[in-house]
PDB file of C-alpha atoms in Angstrom:
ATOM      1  CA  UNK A   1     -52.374 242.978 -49.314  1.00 44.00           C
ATOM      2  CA  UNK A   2     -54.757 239.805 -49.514  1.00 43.00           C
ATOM      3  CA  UNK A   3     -51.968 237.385 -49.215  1.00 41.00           C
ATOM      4  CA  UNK A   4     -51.933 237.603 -45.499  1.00 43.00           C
ATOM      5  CA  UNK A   5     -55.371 236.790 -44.975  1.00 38.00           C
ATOM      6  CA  UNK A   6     -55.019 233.670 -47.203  1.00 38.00           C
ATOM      7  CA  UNK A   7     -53.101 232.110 -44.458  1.00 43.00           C
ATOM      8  CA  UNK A   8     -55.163 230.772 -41.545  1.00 43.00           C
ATOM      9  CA  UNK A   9     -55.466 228.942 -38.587  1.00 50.00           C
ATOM     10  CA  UNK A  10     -53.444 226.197 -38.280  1.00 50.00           C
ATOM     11  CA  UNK A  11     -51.698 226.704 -41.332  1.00 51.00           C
ATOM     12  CA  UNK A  12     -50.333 230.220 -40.738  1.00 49.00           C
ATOM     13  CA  UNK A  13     -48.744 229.332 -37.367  1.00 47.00           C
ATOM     14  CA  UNK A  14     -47.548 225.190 -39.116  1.00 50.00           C
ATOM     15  CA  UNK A  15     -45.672 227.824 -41.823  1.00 50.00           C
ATOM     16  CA  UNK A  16     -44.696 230.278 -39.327  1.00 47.00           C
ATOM     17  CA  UNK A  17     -42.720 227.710 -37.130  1.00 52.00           C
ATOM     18  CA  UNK A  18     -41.090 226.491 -40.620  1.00 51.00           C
ATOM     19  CA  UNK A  19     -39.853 229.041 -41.722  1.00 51.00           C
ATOM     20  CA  UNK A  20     -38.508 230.197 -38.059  1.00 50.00           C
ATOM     21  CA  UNK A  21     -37.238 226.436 -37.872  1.00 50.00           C
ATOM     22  CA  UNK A  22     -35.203 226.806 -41.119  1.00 47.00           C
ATOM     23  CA  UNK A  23     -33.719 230.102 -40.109  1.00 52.00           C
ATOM     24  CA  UNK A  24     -31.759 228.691 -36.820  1.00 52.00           C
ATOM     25  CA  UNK A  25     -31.159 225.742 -38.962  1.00 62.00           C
ATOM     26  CA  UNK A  26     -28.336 228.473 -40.474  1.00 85.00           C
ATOM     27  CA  UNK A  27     -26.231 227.766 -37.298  1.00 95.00           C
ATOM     28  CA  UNK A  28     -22.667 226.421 -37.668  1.00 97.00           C
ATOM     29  CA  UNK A  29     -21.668 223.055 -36.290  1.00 97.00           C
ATOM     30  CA  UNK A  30     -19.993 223.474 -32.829  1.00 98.00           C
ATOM     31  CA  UNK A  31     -16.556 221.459 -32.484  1.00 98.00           C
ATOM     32  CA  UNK A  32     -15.384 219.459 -29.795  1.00 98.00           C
ATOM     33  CA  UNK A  33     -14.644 220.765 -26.081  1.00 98.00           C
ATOM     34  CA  UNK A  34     -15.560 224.533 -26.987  1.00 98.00           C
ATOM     35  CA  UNK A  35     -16.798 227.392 -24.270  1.00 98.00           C
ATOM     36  CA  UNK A  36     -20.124 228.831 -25.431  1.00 98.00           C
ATOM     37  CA  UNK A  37     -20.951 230.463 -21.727  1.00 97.00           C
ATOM     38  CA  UNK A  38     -24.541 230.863 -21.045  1.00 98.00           C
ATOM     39  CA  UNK A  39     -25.180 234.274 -19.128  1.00 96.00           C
ATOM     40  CA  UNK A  40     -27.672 235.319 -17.011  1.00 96.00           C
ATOM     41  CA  UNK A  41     -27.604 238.879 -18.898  1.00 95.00           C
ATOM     42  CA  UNK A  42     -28.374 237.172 -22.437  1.00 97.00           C
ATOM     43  CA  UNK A  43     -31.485 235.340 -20.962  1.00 98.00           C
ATOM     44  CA  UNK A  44     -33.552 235.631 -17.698  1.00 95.00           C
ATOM     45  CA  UNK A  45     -33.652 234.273 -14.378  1.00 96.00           C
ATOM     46  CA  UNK A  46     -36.280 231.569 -14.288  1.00 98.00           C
ATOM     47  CA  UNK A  47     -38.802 231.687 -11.582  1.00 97.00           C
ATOM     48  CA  UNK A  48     -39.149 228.436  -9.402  1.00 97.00           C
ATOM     49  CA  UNK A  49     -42.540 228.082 -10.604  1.00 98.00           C
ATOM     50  CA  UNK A  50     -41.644 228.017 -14.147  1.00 98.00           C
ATOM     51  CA  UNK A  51     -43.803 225.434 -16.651  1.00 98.00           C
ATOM     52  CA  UNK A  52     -40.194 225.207 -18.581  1.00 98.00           C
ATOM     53  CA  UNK A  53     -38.569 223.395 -16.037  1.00 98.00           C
ATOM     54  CA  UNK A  54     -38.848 219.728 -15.689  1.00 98.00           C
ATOM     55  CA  UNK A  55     -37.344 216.972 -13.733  1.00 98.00           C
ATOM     56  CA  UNK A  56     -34.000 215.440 -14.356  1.00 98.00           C
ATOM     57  CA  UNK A  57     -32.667 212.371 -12.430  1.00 98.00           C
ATOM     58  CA  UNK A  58     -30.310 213.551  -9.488  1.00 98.00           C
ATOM     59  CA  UNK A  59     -27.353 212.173  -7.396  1.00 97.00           C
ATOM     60  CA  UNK A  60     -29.317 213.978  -4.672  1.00 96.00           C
ATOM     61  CA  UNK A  61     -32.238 216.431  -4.164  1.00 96.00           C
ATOM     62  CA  UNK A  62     -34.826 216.536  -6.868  1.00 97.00           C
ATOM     63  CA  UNK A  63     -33.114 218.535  -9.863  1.00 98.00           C
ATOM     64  CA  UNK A  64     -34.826 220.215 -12.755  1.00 98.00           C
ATOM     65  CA  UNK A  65     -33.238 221.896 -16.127  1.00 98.00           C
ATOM     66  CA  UNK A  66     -34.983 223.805 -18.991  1.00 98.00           C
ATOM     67  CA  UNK A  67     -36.817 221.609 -20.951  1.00 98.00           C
ATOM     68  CA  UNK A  68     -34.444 222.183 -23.999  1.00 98.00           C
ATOM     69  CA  UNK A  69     -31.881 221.399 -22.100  1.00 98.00           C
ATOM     70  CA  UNK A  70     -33.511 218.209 -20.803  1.00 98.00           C
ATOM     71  CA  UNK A  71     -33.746 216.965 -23.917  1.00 98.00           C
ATOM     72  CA  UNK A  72     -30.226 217.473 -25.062  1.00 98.00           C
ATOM     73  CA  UNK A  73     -28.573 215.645 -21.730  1.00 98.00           C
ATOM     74  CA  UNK A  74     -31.316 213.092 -22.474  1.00 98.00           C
ATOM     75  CA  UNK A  75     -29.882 212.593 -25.495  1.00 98.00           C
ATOM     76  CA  UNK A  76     -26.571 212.546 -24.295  1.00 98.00           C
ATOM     77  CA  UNK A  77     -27.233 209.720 -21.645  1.00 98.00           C
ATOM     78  CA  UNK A  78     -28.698 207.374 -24.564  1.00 98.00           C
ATOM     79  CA  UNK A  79     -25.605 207.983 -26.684  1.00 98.00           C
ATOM     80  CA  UNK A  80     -23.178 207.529 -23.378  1.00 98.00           C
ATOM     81  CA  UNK A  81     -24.957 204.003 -22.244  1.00 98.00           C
ATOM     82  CA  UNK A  82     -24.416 202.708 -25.561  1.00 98.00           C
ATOM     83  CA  UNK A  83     -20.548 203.286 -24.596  1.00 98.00           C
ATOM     84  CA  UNK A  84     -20.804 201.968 -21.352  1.00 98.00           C
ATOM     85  CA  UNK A  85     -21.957 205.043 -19.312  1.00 98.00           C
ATOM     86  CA  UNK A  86     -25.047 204.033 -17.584  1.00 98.00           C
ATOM     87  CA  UNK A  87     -27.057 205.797 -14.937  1.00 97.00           C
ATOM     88  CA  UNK A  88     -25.860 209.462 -15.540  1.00 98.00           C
ATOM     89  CA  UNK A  89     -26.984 211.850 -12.991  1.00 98.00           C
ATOM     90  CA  UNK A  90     -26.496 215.352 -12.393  1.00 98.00           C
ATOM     91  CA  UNK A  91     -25.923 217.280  -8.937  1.00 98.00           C
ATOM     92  CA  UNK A  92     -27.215 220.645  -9.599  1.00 98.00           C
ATOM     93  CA  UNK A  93     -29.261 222.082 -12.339  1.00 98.00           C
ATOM     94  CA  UNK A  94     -31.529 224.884 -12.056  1.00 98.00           C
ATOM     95  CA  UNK A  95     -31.129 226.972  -9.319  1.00 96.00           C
ATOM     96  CA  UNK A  96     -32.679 230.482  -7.737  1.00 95.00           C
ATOM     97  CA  UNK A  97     -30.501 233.403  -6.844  1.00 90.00           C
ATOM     98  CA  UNK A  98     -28.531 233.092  -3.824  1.00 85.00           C
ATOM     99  CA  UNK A  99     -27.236 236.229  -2.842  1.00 83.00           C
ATOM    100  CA  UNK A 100     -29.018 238.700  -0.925  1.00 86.00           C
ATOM    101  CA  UNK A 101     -26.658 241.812  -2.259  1.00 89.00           C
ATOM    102  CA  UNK A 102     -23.208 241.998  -4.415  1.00 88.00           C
ATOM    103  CA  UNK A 103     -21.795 242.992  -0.506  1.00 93.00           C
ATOM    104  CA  UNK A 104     -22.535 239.555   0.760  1.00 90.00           C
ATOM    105  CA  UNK A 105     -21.675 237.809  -2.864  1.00 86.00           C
ATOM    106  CA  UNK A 106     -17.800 239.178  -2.376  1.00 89.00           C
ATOM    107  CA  UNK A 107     -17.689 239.072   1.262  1.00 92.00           C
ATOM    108  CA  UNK A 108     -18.143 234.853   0.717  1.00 89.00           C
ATOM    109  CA  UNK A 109     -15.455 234.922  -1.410  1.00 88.00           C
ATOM    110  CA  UNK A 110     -13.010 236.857   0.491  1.00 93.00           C
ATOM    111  CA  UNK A 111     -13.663 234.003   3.046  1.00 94.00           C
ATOM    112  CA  UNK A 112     -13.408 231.027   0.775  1.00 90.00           C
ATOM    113  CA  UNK A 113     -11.284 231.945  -1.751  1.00 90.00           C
ATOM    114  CA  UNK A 114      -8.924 235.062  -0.162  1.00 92.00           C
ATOM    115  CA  UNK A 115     -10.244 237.588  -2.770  1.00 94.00           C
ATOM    116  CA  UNK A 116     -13.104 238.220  -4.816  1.00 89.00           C
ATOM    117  CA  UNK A 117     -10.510 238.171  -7.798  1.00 91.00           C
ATOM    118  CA  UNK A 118      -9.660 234.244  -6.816  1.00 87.00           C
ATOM    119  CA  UNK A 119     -13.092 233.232  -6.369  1.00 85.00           C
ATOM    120  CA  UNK A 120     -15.083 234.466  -9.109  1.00 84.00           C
ATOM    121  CA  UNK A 121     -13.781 231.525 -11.369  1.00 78.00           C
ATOM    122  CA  UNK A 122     -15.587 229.529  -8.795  1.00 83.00           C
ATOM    123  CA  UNK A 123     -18.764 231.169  -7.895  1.00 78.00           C
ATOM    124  CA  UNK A 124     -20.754 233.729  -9.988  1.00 81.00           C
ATOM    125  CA  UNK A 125     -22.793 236.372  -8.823  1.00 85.00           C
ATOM    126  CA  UNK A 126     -25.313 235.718 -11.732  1.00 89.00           C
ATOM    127  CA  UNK A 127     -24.770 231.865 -12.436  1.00 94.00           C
ATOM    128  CA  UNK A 128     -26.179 229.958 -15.402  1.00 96.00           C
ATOM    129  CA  UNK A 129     -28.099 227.876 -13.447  1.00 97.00           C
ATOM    130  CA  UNK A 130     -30.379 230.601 -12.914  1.00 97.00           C
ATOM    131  CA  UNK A 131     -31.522 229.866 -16.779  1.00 98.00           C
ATOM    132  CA  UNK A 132     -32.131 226.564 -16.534  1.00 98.00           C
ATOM    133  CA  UNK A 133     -29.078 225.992 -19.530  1.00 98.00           C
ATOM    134  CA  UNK A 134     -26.188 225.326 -16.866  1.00 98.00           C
ATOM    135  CA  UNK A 135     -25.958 221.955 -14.475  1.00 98.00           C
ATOM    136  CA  UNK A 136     -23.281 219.689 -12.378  1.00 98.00           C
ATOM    137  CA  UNK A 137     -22.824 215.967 -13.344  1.00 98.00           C
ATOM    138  CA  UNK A 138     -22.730 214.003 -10.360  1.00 98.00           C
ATOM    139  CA  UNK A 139     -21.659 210.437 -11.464  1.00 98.00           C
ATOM    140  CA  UNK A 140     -19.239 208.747 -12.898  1.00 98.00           C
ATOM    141  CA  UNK A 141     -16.093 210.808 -11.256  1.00 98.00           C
ATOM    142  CA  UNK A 142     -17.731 213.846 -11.211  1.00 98.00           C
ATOM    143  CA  UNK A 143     -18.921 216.459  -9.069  1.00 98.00           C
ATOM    144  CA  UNK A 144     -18.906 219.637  -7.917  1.00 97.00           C
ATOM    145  CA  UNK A 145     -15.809 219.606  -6.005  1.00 96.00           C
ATOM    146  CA  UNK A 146     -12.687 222.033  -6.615  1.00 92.00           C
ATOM    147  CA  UNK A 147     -10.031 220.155  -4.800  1.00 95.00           C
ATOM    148  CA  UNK A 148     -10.723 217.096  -6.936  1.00 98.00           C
ATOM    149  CA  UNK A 149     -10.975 218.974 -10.360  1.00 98.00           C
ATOM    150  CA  UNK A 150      -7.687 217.510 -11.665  1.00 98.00           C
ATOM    151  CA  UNK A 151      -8.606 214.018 -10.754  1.00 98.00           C
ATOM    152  CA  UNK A 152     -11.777 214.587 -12.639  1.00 98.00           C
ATOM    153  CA  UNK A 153     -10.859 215.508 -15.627  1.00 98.00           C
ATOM    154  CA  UNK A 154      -8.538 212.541 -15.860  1.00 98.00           C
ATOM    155  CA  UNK A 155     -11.882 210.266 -15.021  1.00 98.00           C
ATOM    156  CA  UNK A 156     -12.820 208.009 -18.492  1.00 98.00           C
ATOM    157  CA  UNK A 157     -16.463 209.840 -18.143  1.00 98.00           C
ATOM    158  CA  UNK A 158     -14.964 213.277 -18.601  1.00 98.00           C
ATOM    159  CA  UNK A 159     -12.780 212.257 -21.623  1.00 98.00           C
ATOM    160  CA  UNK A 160     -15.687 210.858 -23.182  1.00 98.00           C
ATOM    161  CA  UNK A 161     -17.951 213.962 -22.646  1.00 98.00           C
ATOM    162  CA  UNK A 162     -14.561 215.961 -23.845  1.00 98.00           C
ATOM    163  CA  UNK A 163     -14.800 213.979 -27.167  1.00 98.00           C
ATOM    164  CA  UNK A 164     -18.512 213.997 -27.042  1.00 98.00           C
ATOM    165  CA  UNK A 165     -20.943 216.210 -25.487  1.00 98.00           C
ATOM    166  CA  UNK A 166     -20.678 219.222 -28.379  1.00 98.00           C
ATOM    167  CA  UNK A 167     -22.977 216.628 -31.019  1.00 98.00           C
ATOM    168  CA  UNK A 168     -25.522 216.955 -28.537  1.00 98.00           C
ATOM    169  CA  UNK A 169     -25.318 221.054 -28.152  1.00 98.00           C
ATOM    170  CA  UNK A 170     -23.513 220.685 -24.133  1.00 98.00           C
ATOM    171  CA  UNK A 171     -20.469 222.545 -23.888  1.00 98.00           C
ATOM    172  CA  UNK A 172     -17.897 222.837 -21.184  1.00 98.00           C
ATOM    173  CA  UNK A 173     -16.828 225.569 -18.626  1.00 97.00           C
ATOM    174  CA  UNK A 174     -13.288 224.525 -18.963  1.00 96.00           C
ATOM    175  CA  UNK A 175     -12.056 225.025 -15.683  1.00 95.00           C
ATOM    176  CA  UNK A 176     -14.262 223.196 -13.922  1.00 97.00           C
ATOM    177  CA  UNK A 177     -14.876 219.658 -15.250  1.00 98.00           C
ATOM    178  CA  UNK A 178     -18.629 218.776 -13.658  1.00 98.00           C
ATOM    179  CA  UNK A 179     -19.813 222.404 -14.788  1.00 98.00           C
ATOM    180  CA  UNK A 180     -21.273 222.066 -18.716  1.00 98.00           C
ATOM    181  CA  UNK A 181     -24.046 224.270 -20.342  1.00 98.00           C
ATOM    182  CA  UNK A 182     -26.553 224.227 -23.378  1.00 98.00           C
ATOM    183  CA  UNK A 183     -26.925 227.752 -25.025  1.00 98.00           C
ATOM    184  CA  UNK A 184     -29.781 228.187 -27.089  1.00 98.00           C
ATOM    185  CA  UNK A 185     -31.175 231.152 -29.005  1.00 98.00           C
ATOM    186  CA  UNK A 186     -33.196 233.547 -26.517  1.00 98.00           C
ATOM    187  CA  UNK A 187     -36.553 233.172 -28.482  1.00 97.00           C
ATOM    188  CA  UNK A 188     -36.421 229.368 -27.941  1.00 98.00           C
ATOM    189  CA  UNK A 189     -35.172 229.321 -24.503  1.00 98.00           C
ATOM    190  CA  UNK A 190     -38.607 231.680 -23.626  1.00 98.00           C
ATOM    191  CA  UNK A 191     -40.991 229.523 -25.495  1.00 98.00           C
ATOM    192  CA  UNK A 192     -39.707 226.489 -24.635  1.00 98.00           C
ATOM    193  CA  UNK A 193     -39.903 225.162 -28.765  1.00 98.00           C
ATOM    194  CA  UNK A 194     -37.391 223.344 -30.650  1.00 97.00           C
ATOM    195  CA  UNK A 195     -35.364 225.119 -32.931  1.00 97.00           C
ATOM    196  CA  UNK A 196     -33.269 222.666 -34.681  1.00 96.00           C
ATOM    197  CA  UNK A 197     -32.929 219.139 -35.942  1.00 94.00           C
ATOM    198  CA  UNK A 198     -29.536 218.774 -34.934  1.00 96.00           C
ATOM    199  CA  UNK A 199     -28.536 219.421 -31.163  1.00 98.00           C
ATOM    200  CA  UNK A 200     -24.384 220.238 -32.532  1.00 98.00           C
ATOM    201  CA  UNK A 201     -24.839 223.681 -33.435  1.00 97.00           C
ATOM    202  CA  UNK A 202     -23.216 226.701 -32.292  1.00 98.00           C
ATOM    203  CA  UNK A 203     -25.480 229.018 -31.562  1.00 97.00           C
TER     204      UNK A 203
END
């Protein structure tokens, strides 16, 4: 067919990304305060090296997140200052695989936790953060603390992200109240490209 060859350039790939832009557009509004876990096994582990990552501001060492999900706690912090939440930081965001075997992985929790059962909750074996969609807030009442979990989640910060974070695509692991993650569809989480005008979506 001819039809193909009618659409070059710039103007193939400009239709292309609109028409692949409209399609996720098809997503259904996430509600408030709802798990949408981000796993390992869906996605990739990113490399240290990887041009998707980019800087976020820290309560401590330098931090980075995938640049999708960047943008979404960007947008986040603007909407939280203009309710009185200023200077939002986070205390972990991407990180590299820690464990040298799945030996060592439940061995650690036997010691912290008493089982591997008790622990997993706590600590994964393959952890978000190993995307680049998963981080730890670190301000305002929050961090990545267990023994303080219930005090967090009565802090004004975590109500407000409760009520909140979902219009901006950031959703909660419920049982710890620092711990929230931005799932995206695969294809834009490896290219790095928007895929929707609006951040609330359930994908």
């Amino acid at each position: 067919s001819p039809i193909p060859f009618l659409l070059l350039g710039g103007g193939a790939l400009l239709l292309w990304r609109s028409l692949s832009k409209k399609k996720y557009q098809d997503y259904p509004p996430l509600p408030p305060f709802t798990q949408n876990r981000v796993k390992v096994g869906d996605y990739e582990r990113l490399p240290t090296d990887s041009p998707l990552l980019v800087p976020v501001a820290s309560s401590g060492r330098p931090q980075r997140l995938h640049v999708l999900a960047a943008k979404r706690l960007d947008a986040l912090k603007e909407a939280a200052a203009r309710d009185g939440f200023n200077n939002i930081l986070i205390s972990s965001g991407w990180r590299p695989h820690r464990w040298r075997s799945r030996e060592q992985y439940e061995q650690v929790l036997r010691e912290r936790y008493g089982s591997v059962a008790a622990g997993r909750g706590w600590l994964a074996y393959n952890s978000p953060h190993e995307t680049g969609l998963a981080f730890d807030f670190g301000s305002h009442g929050l961090a990545p603390i267990s023994k303080t979990n219930a005090r967090q989640k009565r802090t004004p910060f975590y109500k407000w992200l409760v009520a909140n974070a979902h219009r901006f695509g950031i959703t909660p692991y419920a049982k710890e109240a620092w711990h929230w993650e931005v799932k995206v569809p695969r294809e834009a989480w490896a290219s790095g490209e928007e895929f929707t005008d609006d951040f609330g979506v359930f994908v």
